[in-house]
Structure formats: C-alpha cells, structure tokens
Coordinates of C-alpha atoms (C1' of nucleotides) in Angstrom, one line a residue:
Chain A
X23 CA 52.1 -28.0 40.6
X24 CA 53.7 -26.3 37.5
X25 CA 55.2 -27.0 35.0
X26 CA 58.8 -25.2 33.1
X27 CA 57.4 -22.7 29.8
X28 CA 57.1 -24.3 26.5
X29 CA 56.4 -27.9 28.4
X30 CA 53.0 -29.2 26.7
X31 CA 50.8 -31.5 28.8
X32 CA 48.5 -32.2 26.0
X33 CA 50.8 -32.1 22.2
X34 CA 49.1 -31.7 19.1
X35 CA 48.2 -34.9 17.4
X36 CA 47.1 -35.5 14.0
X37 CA 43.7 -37.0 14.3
X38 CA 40.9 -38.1 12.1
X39 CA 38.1 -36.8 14.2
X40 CA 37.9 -33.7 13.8
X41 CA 37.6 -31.6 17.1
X42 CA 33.9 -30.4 18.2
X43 CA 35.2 -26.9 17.9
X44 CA 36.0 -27.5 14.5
X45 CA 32.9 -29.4 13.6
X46 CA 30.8 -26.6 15.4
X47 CA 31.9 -24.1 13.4
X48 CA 31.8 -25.8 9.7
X49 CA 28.3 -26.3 11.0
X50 CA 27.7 -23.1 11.7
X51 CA 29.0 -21.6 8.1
X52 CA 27.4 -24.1 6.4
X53 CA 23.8 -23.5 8.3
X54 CA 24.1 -20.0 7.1
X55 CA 24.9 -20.3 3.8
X56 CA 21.7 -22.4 3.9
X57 CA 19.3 -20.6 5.6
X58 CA 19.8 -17.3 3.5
X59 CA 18.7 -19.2 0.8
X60 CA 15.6 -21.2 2.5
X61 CA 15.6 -19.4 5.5
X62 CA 14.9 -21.1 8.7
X63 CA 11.6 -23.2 8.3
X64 CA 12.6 -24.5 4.4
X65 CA 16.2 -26.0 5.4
X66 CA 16.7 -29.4 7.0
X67 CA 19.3 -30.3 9.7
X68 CA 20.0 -32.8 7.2
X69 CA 20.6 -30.2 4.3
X70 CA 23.1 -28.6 6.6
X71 CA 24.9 -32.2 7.6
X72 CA 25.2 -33.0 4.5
X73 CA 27.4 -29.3 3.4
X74 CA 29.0 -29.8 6.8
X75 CA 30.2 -33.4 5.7
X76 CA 28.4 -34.6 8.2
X77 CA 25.5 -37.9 8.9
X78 CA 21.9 -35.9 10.5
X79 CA 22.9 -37.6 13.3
X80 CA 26.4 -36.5 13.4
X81 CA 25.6 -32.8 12.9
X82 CA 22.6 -33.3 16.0
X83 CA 25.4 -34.1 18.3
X84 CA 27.2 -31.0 18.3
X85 CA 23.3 -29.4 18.1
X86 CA 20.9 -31.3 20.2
X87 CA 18.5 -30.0 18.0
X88 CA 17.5 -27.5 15.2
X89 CA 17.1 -24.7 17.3
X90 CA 19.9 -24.9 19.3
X91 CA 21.5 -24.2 15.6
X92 CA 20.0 -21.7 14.9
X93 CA 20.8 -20.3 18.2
X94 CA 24.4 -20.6 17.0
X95 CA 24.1 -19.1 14.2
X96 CA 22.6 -15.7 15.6
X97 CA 24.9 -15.6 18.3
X98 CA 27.8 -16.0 15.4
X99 CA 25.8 -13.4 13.5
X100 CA 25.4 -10.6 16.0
X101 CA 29.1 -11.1 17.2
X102 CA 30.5 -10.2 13.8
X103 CA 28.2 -7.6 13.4
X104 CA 29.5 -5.5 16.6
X105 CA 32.9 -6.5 15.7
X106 CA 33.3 -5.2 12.3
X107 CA 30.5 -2.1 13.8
X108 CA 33.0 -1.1 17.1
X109 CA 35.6 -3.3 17.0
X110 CA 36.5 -2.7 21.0
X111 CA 36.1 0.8 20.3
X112 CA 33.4 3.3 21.4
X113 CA 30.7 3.6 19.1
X114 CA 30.8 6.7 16.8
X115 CA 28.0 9.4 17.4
X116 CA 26.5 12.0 15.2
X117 CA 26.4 11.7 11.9
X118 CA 29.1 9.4 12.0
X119 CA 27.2 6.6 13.1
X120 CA 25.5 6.8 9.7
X121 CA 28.2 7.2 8.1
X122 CA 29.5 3.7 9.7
X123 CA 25.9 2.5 8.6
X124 CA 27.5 3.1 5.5
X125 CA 30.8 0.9 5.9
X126 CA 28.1 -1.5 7.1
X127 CA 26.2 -1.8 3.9
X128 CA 29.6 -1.7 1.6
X129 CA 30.5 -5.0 3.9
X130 CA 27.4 -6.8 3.4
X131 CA 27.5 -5.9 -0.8
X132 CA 30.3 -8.2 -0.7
X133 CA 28.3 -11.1 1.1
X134 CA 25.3 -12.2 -0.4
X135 CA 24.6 -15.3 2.1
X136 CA 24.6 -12.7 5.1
X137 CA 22.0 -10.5 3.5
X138 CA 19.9 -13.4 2.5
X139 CA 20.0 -14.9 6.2
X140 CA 18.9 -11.4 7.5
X141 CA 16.1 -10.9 5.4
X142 CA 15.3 -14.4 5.2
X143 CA 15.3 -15.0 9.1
X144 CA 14.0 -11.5 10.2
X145 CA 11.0 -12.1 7.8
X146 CA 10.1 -15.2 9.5
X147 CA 11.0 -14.0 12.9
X148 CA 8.6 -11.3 12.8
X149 CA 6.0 -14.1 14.2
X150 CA 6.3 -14.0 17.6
X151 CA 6.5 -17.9 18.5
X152 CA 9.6 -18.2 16.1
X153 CA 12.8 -19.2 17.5
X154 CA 14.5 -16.7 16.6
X155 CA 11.9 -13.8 17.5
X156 CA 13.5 -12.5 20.7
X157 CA 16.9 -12.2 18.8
X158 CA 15.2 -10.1 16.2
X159 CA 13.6 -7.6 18.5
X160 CA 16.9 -7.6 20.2
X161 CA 18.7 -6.4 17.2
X162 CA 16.0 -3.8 16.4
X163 CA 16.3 -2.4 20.2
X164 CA 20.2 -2.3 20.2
X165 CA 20.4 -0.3 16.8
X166 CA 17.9 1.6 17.3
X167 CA 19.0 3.0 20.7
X168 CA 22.7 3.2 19.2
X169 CA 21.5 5.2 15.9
X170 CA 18.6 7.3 18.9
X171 CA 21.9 8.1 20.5
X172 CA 23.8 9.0 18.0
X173 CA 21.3 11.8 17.1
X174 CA 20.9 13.1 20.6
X175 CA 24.5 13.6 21.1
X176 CA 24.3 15.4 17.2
X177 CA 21.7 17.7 18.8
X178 CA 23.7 18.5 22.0
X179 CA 27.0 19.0 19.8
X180 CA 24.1 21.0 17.4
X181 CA 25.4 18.9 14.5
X182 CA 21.6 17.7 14.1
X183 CA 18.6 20.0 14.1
X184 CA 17.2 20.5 17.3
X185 CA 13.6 19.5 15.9
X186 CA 14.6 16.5 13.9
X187 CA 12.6 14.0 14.6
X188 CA 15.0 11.2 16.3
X189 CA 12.8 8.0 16.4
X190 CA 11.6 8.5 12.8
X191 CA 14.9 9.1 10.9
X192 CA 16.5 6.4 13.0
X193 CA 13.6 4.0 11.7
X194 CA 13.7 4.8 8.2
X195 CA 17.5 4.5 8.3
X196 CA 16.9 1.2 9.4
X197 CA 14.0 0.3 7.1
X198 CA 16.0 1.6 3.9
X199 CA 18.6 -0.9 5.3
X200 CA 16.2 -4.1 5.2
X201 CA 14.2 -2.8 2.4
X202 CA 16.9 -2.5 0.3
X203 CA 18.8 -5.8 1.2
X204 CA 15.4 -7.6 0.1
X205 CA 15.3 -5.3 -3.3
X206 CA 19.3 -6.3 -3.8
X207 CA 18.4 -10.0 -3.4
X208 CA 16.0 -10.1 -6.3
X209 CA 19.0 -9.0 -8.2
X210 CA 22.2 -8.8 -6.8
X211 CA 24.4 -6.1 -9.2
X212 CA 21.4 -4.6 -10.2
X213 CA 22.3 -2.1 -8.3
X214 CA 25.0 -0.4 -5.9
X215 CA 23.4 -0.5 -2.4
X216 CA 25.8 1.8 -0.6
X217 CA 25.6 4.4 -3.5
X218 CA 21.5 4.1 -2.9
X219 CA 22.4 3.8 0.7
X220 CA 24.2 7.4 0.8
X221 CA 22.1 8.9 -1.4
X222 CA 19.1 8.8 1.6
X223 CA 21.7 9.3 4.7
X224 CA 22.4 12.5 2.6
X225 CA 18.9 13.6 2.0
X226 CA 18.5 13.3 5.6
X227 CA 21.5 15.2 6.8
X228 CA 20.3 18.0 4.3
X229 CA 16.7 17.9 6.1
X230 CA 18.0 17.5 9.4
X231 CA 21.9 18.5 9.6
Chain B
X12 CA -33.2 -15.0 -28.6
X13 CA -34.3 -12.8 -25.9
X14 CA -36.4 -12.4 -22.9
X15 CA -38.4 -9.6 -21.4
X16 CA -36.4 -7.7 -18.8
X17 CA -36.9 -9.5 -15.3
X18 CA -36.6 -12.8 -16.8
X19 CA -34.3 -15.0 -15.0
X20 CA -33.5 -18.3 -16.8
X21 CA -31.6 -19.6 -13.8
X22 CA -33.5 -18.5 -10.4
X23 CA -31.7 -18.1 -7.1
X24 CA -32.4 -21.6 -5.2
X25 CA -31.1 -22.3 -1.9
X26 CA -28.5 -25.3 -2.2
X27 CA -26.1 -27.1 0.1
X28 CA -22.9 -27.2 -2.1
X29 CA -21.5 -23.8 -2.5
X30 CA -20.8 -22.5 -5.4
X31 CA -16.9 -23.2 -6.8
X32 CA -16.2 -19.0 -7.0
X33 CA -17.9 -18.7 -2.3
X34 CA -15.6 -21.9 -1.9
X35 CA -12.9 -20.2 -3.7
X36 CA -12.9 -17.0 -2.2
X37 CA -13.4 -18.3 1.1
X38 CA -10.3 -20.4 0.6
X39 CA -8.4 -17.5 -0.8
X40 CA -9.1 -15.3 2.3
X41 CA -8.4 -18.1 4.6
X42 CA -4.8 -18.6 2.7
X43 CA -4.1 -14.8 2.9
X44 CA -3.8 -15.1 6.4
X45 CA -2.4 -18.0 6.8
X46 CA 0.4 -17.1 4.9
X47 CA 0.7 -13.8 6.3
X48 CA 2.0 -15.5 9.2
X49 CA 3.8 -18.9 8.1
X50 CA 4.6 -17.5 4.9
X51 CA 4.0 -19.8 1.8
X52 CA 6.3 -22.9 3.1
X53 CA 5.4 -22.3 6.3
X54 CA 1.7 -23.3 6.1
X55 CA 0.2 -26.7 4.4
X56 CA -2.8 -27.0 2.2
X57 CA -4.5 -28.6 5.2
X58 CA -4.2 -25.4 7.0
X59 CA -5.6 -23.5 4.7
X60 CA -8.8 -26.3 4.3
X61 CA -9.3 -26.9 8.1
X62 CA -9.5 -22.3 8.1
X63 CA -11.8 -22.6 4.7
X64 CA -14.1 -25.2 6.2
X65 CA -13.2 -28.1 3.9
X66 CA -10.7 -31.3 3.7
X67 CA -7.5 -31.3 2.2
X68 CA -8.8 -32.7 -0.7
X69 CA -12.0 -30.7 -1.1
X70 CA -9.5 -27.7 -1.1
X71 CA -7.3 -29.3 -3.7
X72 CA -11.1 -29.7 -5.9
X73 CA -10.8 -26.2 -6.4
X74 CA -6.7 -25.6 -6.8
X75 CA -5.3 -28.3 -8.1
X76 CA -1.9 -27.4 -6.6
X77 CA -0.5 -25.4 -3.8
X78 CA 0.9 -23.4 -6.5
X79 CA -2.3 -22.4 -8.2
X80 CA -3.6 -21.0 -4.9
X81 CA -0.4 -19.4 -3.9
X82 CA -1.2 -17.9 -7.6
X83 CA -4.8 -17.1 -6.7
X84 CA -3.9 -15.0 -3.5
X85 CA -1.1 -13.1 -5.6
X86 CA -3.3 -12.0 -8.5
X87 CA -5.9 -11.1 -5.9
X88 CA -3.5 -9.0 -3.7
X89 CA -2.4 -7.2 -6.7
X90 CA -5.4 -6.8 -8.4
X91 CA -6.6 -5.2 -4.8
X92 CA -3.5 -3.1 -4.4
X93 CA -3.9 -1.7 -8.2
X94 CA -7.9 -1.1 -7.6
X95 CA -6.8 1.0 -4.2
X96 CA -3.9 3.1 -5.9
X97 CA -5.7 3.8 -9.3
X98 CA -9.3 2.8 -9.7
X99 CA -9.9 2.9 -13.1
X100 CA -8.0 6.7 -13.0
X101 CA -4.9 7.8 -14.1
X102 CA -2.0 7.1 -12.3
X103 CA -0.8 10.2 -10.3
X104 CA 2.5 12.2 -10.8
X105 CA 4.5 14.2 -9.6
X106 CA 5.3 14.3 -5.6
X107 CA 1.7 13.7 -5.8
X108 CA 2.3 9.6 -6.7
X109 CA 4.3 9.7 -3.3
X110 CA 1.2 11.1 -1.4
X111 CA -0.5 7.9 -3.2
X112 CA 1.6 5.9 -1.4
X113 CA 1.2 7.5 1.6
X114 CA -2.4 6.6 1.2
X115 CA -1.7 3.1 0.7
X116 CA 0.7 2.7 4.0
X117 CA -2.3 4.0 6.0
X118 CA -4.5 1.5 4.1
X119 CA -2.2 -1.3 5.0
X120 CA -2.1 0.3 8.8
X121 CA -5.3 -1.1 9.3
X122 CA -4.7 -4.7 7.3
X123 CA -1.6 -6.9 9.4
X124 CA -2.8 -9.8 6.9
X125 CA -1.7 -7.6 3.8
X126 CA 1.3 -6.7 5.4
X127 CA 2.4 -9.9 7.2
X128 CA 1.3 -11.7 3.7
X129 CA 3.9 -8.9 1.8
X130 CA 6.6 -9.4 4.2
X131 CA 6.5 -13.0 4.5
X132 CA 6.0 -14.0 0.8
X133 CA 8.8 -11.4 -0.8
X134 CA 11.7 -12.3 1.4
X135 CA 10.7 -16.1 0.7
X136 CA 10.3 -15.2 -3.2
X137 CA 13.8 -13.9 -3.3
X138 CA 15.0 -17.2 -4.4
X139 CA 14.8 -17.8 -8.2
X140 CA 13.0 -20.8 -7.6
X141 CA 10.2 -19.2 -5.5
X142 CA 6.7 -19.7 -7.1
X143 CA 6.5 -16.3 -6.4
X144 CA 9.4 -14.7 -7.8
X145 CA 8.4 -13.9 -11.1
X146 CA 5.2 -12.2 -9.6
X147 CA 8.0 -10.2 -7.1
X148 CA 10.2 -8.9 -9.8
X149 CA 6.7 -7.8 -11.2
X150 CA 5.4 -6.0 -8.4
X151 CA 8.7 -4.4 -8.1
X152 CA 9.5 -3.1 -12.0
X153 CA 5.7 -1.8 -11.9
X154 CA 6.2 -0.1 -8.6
X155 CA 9.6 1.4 -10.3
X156 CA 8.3 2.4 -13.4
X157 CA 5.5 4.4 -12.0
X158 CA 7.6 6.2 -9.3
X159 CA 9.9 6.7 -11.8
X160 CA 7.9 8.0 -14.5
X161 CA 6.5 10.4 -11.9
X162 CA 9.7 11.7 -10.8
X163 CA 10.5 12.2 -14.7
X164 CA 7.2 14.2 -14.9
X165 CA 7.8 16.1 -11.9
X166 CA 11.6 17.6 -13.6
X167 CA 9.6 18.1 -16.2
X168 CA 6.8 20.7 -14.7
X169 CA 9.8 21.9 -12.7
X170 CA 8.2 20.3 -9.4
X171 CA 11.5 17.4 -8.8
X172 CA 15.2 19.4 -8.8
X173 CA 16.9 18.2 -12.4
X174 CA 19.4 16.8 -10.7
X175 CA 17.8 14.4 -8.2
X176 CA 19.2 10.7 -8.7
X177 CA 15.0 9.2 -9.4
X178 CA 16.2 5.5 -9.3
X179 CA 17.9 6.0 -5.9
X180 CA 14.8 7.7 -4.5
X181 CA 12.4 5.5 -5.7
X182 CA 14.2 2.6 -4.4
X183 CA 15.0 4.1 -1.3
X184 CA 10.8 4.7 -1.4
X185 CA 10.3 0.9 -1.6
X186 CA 12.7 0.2 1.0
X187 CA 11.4 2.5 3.4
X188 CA 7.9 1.0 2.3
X189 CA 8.9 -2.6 2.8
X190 CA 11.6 -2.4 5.5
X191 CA 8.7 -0.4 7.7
X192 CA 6.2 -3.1 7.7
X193 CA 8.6 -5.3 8.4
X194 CA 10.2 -3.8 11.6
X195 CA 5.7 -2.8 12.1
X196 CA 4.8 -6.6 12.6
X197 CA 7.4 -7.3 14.8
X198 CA 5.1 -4.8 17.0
X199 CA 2.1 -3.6 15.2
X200 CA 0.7 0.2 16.9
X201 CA 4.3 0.3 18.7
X202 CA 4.6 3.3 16.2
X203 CA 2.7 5.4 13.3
X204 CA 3.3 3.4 9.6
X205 CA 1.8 6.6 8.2
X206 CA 3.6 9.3 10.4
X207 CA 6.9 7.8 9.4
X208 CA 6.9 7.4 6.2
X209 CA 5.4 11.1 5.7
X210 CA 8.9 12.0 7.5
X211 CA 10.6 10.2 4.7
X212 CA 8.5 11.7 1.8
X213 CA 9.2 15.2 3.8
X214 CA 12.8 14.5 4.1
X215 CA 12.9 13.8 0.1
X216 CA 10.8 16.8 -1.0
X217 CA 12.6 18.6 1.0
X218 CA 16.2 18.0 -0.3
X219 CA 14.8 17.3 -4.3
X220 CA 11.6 19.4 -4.4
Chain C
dG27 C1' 32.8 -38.0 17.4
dT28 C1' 30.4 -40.3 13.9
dC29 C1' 27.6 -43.6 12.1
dT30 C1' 23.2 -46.7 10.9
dA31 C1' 18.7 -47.7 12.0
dT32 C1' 14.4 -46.5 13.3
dA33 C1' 10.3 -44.3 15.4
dC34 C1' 7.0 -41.1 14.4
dC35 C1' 5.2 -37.2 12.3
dT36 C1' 3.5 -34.0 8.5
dC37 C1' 3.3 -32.9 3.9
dG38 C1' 1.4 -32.7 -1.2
dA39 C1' -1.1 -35.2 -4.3
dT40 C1' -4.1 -39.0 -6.3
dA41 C1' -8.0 -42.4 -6.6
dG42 C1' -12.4 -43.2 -6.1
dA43 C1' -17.0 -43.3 -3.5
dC44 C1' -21.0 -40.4 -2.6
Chain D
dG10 C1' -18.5 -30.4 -4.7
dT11 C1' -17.0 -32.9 -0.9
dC12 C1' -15.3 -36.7 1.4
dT13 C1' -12.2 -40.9 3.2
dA14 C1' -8.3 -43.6 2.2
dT15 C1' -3.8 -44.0 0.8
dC16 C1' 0.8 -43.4 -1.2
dG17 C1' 5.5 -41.8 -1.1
dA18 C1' 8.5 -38.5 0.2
dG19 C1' 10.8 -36.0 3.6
dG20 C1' 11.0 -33.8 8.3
dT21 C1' 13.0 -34.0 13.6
dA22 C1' 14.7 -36.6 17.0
dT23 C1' 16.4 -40.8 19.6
dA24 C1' 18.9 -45.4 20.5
dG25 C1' 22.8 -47.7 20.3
dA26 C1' 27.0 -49.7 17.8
dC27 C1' 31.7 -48.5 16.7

DNA sequence: GTCTATACCTCGATAGAC
DNA sequence: GTCTATCGAGGTATAGAC
C-alpha cells in the first residue's frame, strides 16, 4: 500500500501532552545543568522533575530510574562531544589534533554547566562501582588512542620527534584539560583557559615538534 | 611550684575509655578514607563511626557536626602536605620548587587515600556552597603564590627565560598535578604518577629554562 | 503522559541514660 | 566517653487513578 507525496497519515496536532521525545530531552538538559552543580550522588530525580516541570513520578516514566538518566545524559554528552570534535569528518592527526584540543577548550569556556558535569561526574566516577564508571574509562580510552595516534602519524610524517614520548604527552594533554576545568570552576573568568591551554600545547610542540 | 625531674603528677593508667585526641584521630583516619572514595556527600557520619569503632552518636561526642570533621580531615591533610613539602625549612625556588613537587607526586604514589580524598573533595568543593570551598581556593592561592614566587626568583638568578608567561605554567603545573591523579585512580599502577609528571617539568624547563 | 499517594530506606542531629 | 532511642527531613521507586 502507498500513499500519493505530501499525503500525511498522522497530521500534526496541537496537544497538551507534550511528546516523550520532547519530555526526554528537557529532562536531559535539565539533569545536566543539575549534576554539574551537585554532581551525580548530591541531585535528586526530584530536583531534576521539578526544572523539567515535571511530578518525580512523571520525570521516572520517561526514566525508569536514576540511572537510566544518567545513562542519557552521557550518551547525550559523548555524542556532542564527537560532533563538534569530527563532525562526520576524519579526525585530524599531528599536531592538529591538539590544536582541535584547542577549539575544544574555547567551546567549553563558553559552557560552564558542561565543565562542571565533567569534573563533577568524572570525580565521582573514578570509583569503580559508579554508574557511570565504564563511560568514564571509555572516554579516557577513546581520547587517548585518538591524541596516541595523532602523534604516531606526527612521527611518521616527522612532524613530531621521533623520541617523544607518546603515552606521556598525550596524558598530560589530557590532565591539563581536567585539571584546569576544575581550577576554572573555582572561578570562572579568572582566567582564559584556552590562552593557558595553548600556552602548554606550545611548550610541548617546542620539546617535542 | 615545681617538681624534681621524673615527677609525673598524672601517671600513665590503663583505662577503658580512650582518650578524646586516640578517638579523634582514629575517626579522622577512618573519614580520610572514607571520603576518598564517596567523597564528602557521598559517605554518612555512620560510615565513618561503624570504620572508627563507635555509634553514630559516639562519633558526633567528639565532632559536633559533619562539618567540623570534614574540617578536621582538611586541616590535617594540609597540615601533612605543608610538613612533607617544607618541614620547618624554607620553601624552595627556582625549577628547584618543581622538583619539590615532583617529590610530593611520588609521595602521593604510594597514598590512593590522599589522592582519592583530593580528587573527590575539590571537584565537590567547586560549588560556592561547599564546606570545603573556602579551604580549596586556599590550597590553591598558596599553591600559586609559591610556584609563582619561585618562577619570579628563578628570572631573577637568570634560571626561568624573562619572558615565560609564570601564571600559565604554574597553573598548567596544578593541572597536570590534579588532572593526573584523577585519570591515576581510575586505574592506579596502570602508569608512573612520577615518570609523567617529570615529562611535564622536562617539557617546561625545556622550552622556559 | 502525568499525577497523587505511599512504602520503605538513609541521613544528620538531639536527648538522655549509663 | 559511649550508648540507645527518636525525630524530622529527604531520598528512590512503585501502584494506580485520570
């Protein structure tokens, strides 16, 4: 069976319940907002039904339960990460995947709630019974062996000294990433991050490049 | 008044009750690593009492709050920290303050508590309204002003290039300090705390020295 | 899809006996 | 110095009406 173009089976209606998809994701920007402030263990479902306009048990129907929020909200997380990262492209190698560290940092100055759920969350999730444990080493692993990558190819293209020493530079690169979203949160302005931020991908390209 | 040498007015006798400063100290330790895993709203005064050997309320004879031992393990961790990195000396300067801090990540190498308790308690204390905040800002101006001032020194004796840009590498220090021992819990011995952060120190001297 | 009501737990803190 | 008992608040999750 088929139907002629532009014929609708289902028309848009106005409606007052909102659709699941739509209650989902208020949920979602709401939970973050919240947890980068109280992190994961110090906010209630019922914190985040009430900014979602939402009863507890409302919100728990689109979530069966905490967790499965939280779930949500890391999967919403990681997914705009690699978008604004690649964006369907390939990722950049060399140096210029520090420099797109870069672009990365200059993103998150502008959005205080994202830094505060990553340093919030990945502070807690360091314990390995946390919920959101496995999502944390997952991020580690895939940034890691993206920036690892990025320096091999370097050395093959002989952009990066052939002794530099790969797993080292690519985890200080990411410690002065978390280390210095916590430092920015005790005082955001205090400081530009992404001048701070080039300053070390600099020093390291003079040691290494 | 005075007695002859060897006098003892009060004489060591054996008693059941412990003193207030054992039970204290034992409770202290006990909340150290508690909170070094569940952070400071992540674990209850019954926790810590159950780990100390005492009720709830016999832990609450000695703190009167959950504050006032959340007070009592930060004074003790930085009156440990301060004991470790000085000692009653001057503070060192110069690149030589950066070996200091070398010292003190192989120190914390061997003490998860210490660093779980750090990495738990400053992402937490972020938050203005944090108990600990006030002590966080703290840690971090004090940590700034020495590396700073030992930077300064080091133009000075002609040790640190004139033009390198202190604040950035001394918070780029504290990041790589903090953001290390984060991404080290998540798997503790997976990698050297100490080797890594020498890489950094290198990288610096190397582009500033 | 959203709500009220409720079950059941844990928490921080206080009162008061020993 | 330590305990039991208790209060009141707030947490997650479920049942069931609309």
């Amino acid at each position: 069976m088929s139907y002629p173009a532009g014929y609708r089976i289902e028309r848009e209606r106005p409606r007052r319940r909102q659709s699941g998809e739509t209650a989902r994701l208020k949920a979602i920007q709401a939970a973050i907002e919240l947890f980068a402030v109280g992190g994961y263990g110090g906010t209630s479902i019922a914190d985040v039904a009430a900014k979602t306009g939402l009863s507890q048990s409302g919100l728990l129907h689109h979530f069966p339960s905490k967790t499965a929020l939280l779930s949500a909200v890391l999967e919403h997380r990681s997914k705009e990460d690699a978008d604004f990262l690649f964006d369907g492209e390939q990722a950049p190698l060399g140096w210029e995947a520090f420099d797109a560290m870069v672009s990365l940092v200059a993103r998150n100055s502008t959005r205080p709630d994202w830094v505060g759920l990553f340093v919030r969350l990945s502070a807690e999730a360091t314990e390995p019974g946390h919920p959101a444990h496995q999502w944390l080493l997952d991020h580690y692993s895939s940034l890691r062996r993206w920036l690892g990558e990025a320096l091999e190819d370097g050395k093959v293209h002989g952009d990066v000294a052939q002794d530099a020493p790969v797993e080292a530079i690519v985890n200080n690169t990411i410690a002065v990433l978390d280390g210095m979203q916590q430092q920015w949160l005790c005082a955001p302005g205090s400081f530009s991050m992404v001048a701070q931020f080039r300053t070390f991908i600099e020093s390291i390209k003079t040691t290494w490049g």
